[in-house]
Structures are given as structure tokens and as C-alpha cells.
XYZ file of C-alpha atoms in Angstrom:
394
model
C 26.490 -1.016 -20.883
C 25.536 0.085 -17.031
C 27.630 1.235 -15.154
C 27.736 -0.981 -12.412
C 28.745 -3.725 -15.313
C 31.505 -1.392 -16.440
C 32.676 -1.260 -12.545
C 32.759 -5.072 -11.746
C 34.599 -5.785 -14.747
C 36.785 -2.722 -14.139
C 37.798 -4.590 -10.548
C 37.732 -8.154 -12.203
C 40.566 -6.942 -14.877
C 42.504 -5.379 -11.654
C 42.444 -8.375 -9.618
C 43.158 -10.428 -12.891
C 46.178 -8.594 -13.698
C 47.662 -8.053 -10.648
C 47.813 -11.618 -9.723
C 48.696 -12.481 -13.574
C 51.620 -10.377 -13.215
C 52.420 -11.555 -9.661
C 52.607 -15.322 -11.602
C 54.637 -14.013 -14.470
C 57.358 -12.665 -12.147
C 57.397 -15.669 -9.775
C 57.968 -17.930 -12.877
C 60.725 -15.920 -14.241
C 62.458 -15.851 -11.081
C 62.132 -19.603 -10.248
C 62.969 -20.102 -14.467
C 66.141 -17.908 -13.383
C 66.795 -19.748 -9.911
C 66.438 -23.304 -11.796
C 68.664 -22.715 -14.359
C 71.801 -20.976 -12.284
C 71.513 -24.531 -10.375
C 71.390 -26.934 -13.423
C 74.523 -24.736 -14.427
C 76.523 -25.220 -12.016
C 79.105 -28.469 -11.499
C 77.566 -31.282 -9.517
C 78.809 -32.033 -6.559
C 81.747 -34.411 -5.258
C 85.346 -34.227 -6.483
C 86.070 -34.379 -9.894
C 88.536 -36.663 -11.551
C 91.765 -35.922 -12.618
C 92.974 -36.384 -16.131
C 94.294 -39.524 -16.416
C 97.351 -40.020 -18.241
C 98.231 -40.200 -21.328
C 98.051 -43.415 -23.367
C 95.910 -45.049 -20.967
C 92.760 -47.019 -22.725
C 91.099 -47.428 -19.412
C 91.071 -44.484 -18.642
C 90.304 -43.252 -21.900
C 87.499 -45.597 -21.843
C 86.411 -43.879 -18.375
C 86.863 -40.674 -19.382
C 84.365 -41.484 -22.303
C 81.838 -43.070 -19.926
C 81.593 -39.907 -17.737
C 81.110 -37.712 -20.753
C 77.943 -40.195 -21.889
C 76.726 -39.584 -18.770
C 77.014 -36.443 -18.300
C 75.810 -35.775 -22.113
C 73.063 -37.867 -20.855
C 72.222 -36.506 -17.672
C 72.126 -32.833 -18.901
C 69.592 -33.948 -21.708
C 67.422 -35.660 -18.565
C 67.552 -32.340 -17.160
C 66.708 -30.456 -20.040
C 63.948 -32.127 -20.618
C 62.563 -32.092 -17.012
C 63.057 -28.170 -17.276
C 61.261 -28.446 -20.311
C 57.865 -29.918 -18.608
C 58.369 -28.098 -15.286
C 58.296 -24.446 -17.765
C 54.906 -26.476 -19.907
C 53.289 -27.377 -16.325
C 53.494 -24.048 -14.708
C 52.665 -22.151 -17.660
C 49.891 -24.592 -18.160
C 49.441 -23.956 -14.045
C 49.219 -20.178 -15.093
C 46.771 -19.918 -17.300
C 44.055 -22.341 -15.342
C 45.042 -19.695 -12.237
C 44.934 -16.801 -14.701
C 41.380 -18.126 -15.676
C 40.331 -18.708 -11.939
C 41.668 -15.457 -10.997
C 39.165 -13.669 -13.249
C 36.032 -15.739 -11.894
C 37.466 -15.166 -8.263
C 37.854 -11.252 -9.099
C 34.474 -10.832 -10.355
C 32.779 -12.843 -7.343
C 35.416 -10.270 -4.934
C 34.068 -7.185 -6.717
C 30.394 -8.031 -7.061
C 30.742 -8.847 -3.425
C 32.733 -5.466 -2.225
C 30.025 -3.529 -4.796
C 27.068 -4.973 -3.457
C 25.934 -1.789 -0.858
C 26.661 0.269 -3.819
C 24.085 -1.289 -5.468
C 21.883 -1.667 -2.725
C 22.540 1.952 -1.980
C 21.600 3.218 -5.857
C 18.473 0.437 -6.207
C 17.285 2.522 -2.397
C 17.570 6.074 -3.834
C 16.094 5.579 -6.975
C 13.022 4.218 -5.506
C 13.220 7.629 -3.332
C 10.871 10.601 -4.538
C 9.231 13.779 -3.646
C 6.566 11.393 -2.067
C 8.798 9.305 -0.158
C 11.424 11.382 1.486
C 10.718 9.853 4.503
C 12.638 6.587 4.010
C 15.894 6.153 4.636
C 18.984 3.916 3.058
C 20.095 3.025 6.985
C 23.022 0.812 5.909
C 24.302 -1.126 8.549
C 28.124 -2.902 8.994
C 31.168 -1.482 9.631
C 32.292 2.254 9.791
C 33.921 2.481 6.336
C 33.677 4.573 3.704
C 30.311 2.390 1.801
C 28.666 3.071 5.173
C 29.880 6.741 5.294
C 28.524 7.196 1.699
C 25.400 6.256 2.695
C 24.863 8.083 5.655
C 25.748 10.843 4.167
C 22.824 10.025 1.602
C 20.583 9.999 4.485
C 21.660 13.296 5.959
C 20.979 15.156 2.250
C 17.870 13.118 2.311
C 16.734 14.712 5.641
C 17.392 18.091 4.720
C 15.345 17.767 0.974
C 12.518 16.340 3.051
C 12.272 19.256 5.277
C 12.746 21.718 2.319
C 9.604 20.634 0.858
C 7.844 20.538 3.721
C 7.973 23.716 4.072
C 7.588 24.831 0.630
C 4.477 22.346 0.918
C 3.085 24.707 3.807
C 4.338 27.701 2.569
C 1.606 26.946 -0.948
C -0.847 26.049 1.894
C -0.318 28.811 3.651
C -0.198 31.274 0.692
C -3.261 30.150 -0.886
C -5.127 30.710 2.351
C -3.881 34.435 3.315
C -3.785 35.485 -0.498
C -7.606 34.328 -0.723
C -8.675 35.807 2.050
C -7.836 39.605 0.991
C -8.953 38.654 -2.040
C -12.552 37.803 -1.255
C -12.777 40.759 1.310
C -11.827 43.281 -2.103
C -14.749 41.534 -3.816
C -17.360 41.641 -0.967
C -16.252 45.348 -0.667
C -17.250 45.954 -4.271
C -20.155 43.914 -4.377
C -21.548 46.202 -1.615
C -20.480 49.457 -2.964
C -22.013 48.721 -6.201
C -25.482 47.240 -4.807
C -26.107 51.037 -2.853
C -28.878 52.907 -4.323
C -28.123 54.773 -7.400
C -24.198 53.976 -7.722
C -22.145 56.666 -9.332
C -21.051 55.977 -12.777
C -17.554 56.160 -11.667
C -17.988 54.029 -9.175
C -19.145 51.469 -11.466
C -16.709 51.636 -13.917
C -14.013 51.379 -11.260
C -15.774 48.183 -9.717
C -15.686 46.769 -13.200
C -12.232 47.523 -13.496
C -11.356 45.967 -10.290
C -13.059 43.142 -10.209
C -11.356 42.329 -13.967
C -7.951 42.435 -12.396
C -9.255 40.534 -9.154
C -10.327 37.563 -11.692
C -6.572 37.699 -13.658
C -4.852 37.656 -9.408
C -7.578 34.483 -9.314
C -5.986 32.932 -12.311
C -2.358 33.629 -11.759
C -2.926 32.617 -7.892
C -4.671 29.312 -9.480
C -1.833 29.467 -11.922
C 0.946 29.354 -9.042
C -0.894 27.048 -6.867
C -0.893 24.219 -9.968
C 2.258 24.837 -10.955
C 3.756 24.504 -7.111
C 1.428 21.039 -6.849
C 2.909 19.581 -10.314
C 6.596 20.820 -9.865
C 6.133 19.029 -6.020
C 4.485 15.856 -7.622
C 2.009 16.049 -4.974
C -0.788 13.935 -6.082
C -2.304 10.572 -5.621
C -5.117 11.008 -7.610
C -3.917 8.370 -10.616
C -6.767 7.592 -12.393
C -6.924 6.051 -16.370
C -7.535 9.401 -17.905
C -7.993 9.927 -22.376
C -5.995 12.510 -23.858
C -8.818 12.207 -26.413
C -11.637 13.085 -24.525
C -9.846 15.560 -22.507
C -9.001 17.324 -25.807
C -12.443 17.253 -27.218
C -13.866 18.758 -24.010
C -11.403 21.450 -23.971
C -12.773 21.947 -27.541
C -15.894 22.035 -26.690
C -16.017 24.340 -24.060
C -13.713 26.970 -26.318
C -16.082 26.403 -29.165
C -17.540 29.826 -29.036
C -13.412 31.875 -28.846
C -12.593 29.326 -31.698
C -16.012 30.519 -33.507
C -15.417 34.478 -32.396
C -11.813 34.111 -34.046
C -13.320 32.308 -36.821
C -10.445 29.709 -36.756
C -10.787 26.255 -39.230
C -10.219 23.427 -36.452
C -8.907 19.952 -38.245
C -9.004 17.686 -35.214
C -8.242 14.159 -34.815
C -8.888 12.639 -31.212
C -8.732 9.256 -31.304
C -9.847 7.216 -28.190
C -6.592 4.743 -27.835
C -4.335 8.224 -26.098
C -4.476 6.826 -22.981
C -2.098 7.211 -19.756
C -2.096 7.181 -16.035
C -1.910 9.652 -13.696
C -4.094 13.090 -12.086
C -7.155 13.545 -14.001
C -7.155 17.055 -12.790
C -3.773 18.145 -13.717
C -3.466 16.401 -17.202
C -6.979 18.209 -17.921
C -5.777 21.443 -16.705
C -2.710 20.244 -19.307
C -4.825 19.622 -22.089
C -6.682 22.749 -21.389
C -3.743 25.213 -21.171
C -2.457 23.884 -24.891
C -5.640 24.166 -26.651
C -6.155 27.797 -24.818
C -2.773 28.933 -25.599
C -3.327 27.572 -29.229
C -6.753 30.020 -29.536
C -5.122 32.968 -27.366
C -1.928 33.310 -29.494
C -3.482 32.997 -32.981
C -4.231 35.102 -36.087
C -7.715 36.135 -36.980
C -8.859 33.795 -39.485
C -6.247 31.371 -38.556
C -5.969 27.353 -38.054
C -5.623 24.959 -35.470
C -4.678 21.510 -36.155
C -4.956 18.584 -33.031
C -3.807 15.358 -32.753
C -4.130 12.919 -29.914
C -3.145 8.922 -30.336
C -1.700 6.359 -28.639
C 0.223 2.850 -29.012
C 1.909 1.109 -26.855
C 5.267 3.767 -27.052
C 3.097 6.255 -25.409
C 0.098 8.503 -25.408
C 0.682 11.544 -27.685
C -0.763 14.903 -28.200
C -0.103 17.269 -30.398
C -1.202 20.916 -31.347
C -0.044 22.931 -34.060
C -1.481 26.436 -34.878
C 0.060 28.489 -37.888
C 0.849 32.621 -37.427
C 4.406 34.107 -37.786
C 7.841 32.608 -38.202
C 9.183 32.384 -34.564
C 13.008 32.189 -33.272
C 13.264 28.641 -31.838
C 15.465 29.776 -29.001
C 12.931 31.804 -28.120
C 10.640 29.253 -27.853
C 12.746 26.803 -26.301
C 11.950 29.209 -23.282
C 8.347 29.312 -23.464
C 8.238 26.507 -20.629
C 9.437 28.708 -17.919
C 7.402 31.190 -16.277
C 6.347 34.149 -17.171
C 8.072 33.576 -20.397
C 6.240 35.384 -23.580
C 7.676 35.957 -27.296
C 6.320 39.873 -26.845
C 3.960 41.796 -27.753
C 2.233 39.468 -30.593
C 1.616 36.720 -28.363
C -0.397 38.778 -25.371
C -3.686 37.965 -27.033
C -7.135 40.323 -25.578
C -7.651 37.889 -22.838
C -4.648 38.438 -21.105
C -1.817 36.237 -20.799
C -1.042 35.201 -17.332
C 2.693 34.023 -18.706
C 2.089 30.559 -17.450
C 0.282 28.466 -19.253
C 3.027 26.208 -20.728
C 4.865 26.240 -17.793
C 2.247 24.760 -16.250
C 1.842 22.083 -19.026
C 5.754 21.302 -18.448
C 5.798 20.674 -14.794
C 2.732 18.760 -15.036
C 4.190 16.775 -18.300
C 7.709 16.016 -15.947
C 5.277 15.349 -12.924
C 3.939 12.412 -15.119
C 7.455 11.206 -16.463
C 6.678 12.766 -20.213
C 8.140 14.647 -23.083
C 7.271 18.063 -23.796
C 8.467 19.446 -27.520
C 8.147 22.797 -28.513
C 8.985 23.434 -31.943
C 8.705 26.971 -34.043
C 7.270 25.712 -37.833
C 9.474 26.905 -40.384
C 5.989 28.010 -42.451
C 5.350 29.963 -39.325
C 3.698 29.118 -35.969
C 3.978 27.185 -33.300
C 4.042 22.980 -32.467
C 3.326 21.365 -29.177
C 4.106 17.704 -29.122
C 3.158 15.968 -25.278
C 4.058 12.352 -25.107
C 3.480 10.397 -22.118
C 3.420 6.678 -20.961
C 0.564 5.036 -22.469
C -1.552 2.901 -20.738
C -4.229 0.438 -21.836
C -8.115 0.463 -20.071
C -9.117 -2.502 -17.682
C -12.812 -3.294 -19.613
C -14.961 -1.504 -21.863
C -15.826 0.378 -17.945
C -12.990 2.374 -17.653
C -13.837 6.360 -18.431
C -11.695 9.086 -17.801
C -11.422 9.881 -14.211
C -12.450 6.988 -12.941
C -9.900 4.943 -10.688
C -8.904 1.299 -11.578
């Protein structure tokens, strides 16, 4: 039941009942009213007892009873119908009441509707419109005003968080590049010291893990924003199966059994750059954080509930509020899962804003044998011709 139903029949049952009541007491009063009066003597004189002995007047006497017997039954039994007709009279009024209260309170909650239909079709993308309710100075129109004021001030707080990620990823790049041209031309003098080398190969290791968290940081900022237009038909499959591909050799090096099963119906809509970067960050944090000798298991299908992926990689038994975590930044379970190639603490952050930036379902669920289970479900969506490839618009 919405709650906009729950409201209108809310008002309906109001109006109903106060008007109900309103009828109740007006009967009982003229019910009250009408009897005191059919109580009470009719007019005129009345006439004396006759003597006694007297067969006309006996006779009269008997007469007036008759009709007053008579007339008090006629009254009775036009009470009677007046009490059948107006209750009758109340209930069709009763009945009218309720389809008059729900036209009255659809009618008065009409801007509120109009008002919640407007801001739900208001995003990060769209900040820029406005409810701009017209009418009367009252409090729907001060409601919605003050909708448009909070809507002013989110658009200019992403604004400038938008330039601030523009801005950052310029200045941060530029010192960046300047430390590696530095290096490059200290190490390309004749005969380099040893040192020197070793420090320039030290350097430029940490200069590539600043280029991954800056990349890292600039993602994450661009999914969190939703600041893309870049929707495209994009396979969960094939995105999977490249990322496999290209990770072939760590997978080999670790010497990890792979059971994979990509099928080619996990399709969705939406940034072909961020869902691979999505689909790249599981399967890397899958090979980072595993055991020598270990296994990786990968699923991706599809039906018409939604596009699914999921990875599961065995290793130790892991706390499940700990890993309920594991979608913020920076957020590691220790020691054991800072694998040799570094760990910039972002990867599954990363693969929840981008999963929320698409309107899926992340899952992260500790195996009770030990390891770890991603499950990414997203809205499915079903290819325009045998033409349509990943990454190509429709």
C-alpha cells in the first residue's frame, strides 16, 4: 500500500466521519424535538367531564377517546417513516460523503503528488530543475519552495566538489610527472651511481601506487557523483573473461584452479568504462587476496531479474562484520589481505559506488568454509540485434 493511498483514504475516513457524526446528532436532536411535540396536549380547550349518567355524553366522551386513540397511532406511524426515511437519507449521504471526501482529498493532495512525482525525477544530473509550484502562499507552496531552496544549495555543493576532482587531478598530476621527468634524467647521466638507481627504482614504484590511488580517487569521486553519460549495452560476460585474460599470467604465478562460467546473456546498461573498471577490481581483488595454490570460482548470468556476477575465492574463515565494511575506503581485514602488489584499500569501494551509480546490489558475504563471496546484481538488459557488442551505444 503507497503512501499517498494510505493518505487519501486517511482524509476520506475524516471527512466521512465527521459529517456521519454531524447526521447522527442532527437526527437525534430532531428524533428528541419531534417527540416532546407529539407529547404534548393539542391545542384548543379541552372538554369538561360531563356529568354523570349522561349517555350522550358518555357516547362523546367515547368518540374523543377513538380519536384520539386513533390519531396518536397516525402519528406514530408517521414518526415511524420520518425515523426509516432519514436514516435511509443517512446512509445514501453517508455513502456520498465518502465519494465526496475522497474527490476533496485527492484534490487538496494533488501538489503533494506533483511535488514527490518532480523530486524523484531529480538527480545528481539534474539539479538544475526546479519544482516552481505556483498558487497561493500556503503551506503546499511553502513546502515546495523550500524544496527548491535545498535543491539550490545540493546543486552548488557538487559543483564544486565536481571542480574540486577537476582541479585535483590536474595539480596532483602535474607534480607528479615533474618527479618522474626528474628521475628519468638523473638516471639516463653517464654512469649513474648504484644508489642512485636503486633510489629511482624505489621512487618511481611508489610514484606508480600515488598513480593508482589518484586513479583510484578520481573513479570513485566520478561513480559516487554519477557523472556519466556514457550508457552503452555492456556484457558482464565478456568483461569478466577479459579481466581473466589479461590476469592470466598472476592467476598462473599463484598457480590458482579457475572454474569459470561466463555466459553471454549478463547483460545491463550503463558506463562501459566504469562497470569494466568494476569487473576488473573483483577479479583483481579475488587474485590479490588469495592463498598460494588456491581457487577462484566466477559466475556471470543474466535473466530478465537482472544481470549477475559473482566471485567466490576460498582462504580463511573471515568475521562477516568485518567484511560488511570492506565497501568503504581504505577498509582492509589486516595484515593477510595486503597481498605483494600492494593494496591501494579501494578496490571494492570502488566496485560499490559504481554498483549504486548503476542502481545495483552489491553482497559481500564471508563463506563459512572460509573465504570470501562477491555477488553484483544489476538491471539486466536485453541486446537490440545480433550487432550489439559491448561498448557500443544503441
Amino acid at each position: 500500500m503507497s503512501r499517498r493511498g494510505t493518505v487519501v483514504r486517511r482524509f476520506t475516513l475524516l471527512y466521512a466521519a465527521g459529517f456521519l457524526g454531524s447526521g447522527i446528532v442532527l437526527l437525534v436532536l430532531t428524533y428528541v424535538m419531534s417527540g416532546v411535540r407529539l407529547s404534548a396536549p393539542a391545542p384548543g380547550n379541552v372538554p369538561a367531564p360531563a356529568p354523570s349518567g349522561s349517555s350522550e355524553a358518555d357516547a362523546a366522551q367515547r368518540q374523543i377517546r377513538e380519536l384520539r386513540d386513533r390519531l396518536a397511532e397516525v402519528q406514530g406511524q408517521e414518526q415511524h417513516r420520518w425515523v426509516v426515511a432519514s436514516l435511509v437519507a443517512l446512509v445514501v449521504t453517508a455513502l456520498l460523503s465518502l465519494l465526496l471526501g475522497r474527490l476533496l482529498a485527492r484534490r487538496v493532495l494533488r501538489p503533494l503528488r506533483l511535488i514527490t512525482a518532480a523530486t524523484r525525477r531529480i538527480s545528481a544530473e539534474n539539479l538544475h530543475e526546479r519544482l516552481d509550484v505556483t498558487g497561493p502562499a500556503d503551506e503546499v507552496k511553502e513546502l515546495a519552495d523550500t524544496v527548491d531552496d535545498l535543491l539550490e544549495r545540493l546543486e552548488a555543493s557538487f559543483a564544486a566538489q565536481r571542480r574540486f576532482v577537476g582541479n585535483a587531478s590536474h595539480e596532483l598530476r602535474t607534480p607528479l610527472a615533474t618527479i618522474r621527468a626528474s628521475l628519468d634524467v638523473a638516471v639516463a647521466k653517464p654512469e649513474p651511481a648504484a644508489q642512485a638507481l636503486a633510489l629511482a627504482g624505489r621512487v618511481r614504484t611508489e610514484l606508480d601506487r600515488v598513480d593508482h590511488l589518484l586513479d583510484g580517487f578520481l573513479l570513485l569521486a566520478r561513480a559516487q557523483h554519477g557523472a556519466f553519460s556514457d550508457r552503452t549495452l555492456v556484457s558482464l560476460g565478456e568483461l569478466a573473461r577479459e579481466a581473466l585474460d589479461d590476469r592470466a599470467p598472476d592467476i598462473a604465478a599463484k598457480s590458482l584452479a579457475l572454474d569459470a562460467e561466463v555466459g553471454a546473456a549478463a547483460w545491463t546498461r550503463g558506463s562501459a568504462v566504469l562497470l569494466s573498471r568494476m569487473v576488473r577490481n573483483v577479479v583483481d581483488n579475488a587474485i590479490t587476496h588469495n592463498h598460494g595454490n588456491g581457487w577462484i570460482r566466477i559466475t556471470a548470468d543474466g535473466d530478465g531479474s537482472g544481470a549477475r556476477l559473482v566471485v567466490e575465492t576460498g582462504g580463511d574463515v573471515l568475521e562477516q562484520s568485518r567484511v560488511d565494511r570492506l565497501g568503504q575506503p581504505f577498509e582492509r581485514l589486516g595484515t593477510a589481505r595486503t597481498g605483494p602488489e600492494g593494496s591501494s584499500g579501494l578496490g571494492l569501494s570502488i566496485v560499490s559506488a559504481i554498483v549504486a551509480a548503476h542502481g545495483g546490489r552489491l553482497v559481500l558475504r564471508a563463506r563459512p568454509e572460509g573465504g570470501l563471496r562477491v555477488a553484483v546484481t544489476l538491471a539486466s538488459a536485453v541486446p537490440e540485434g545480433a550487432a550489439a557488442r559491448t561498448g557500443v551505444p544503441v
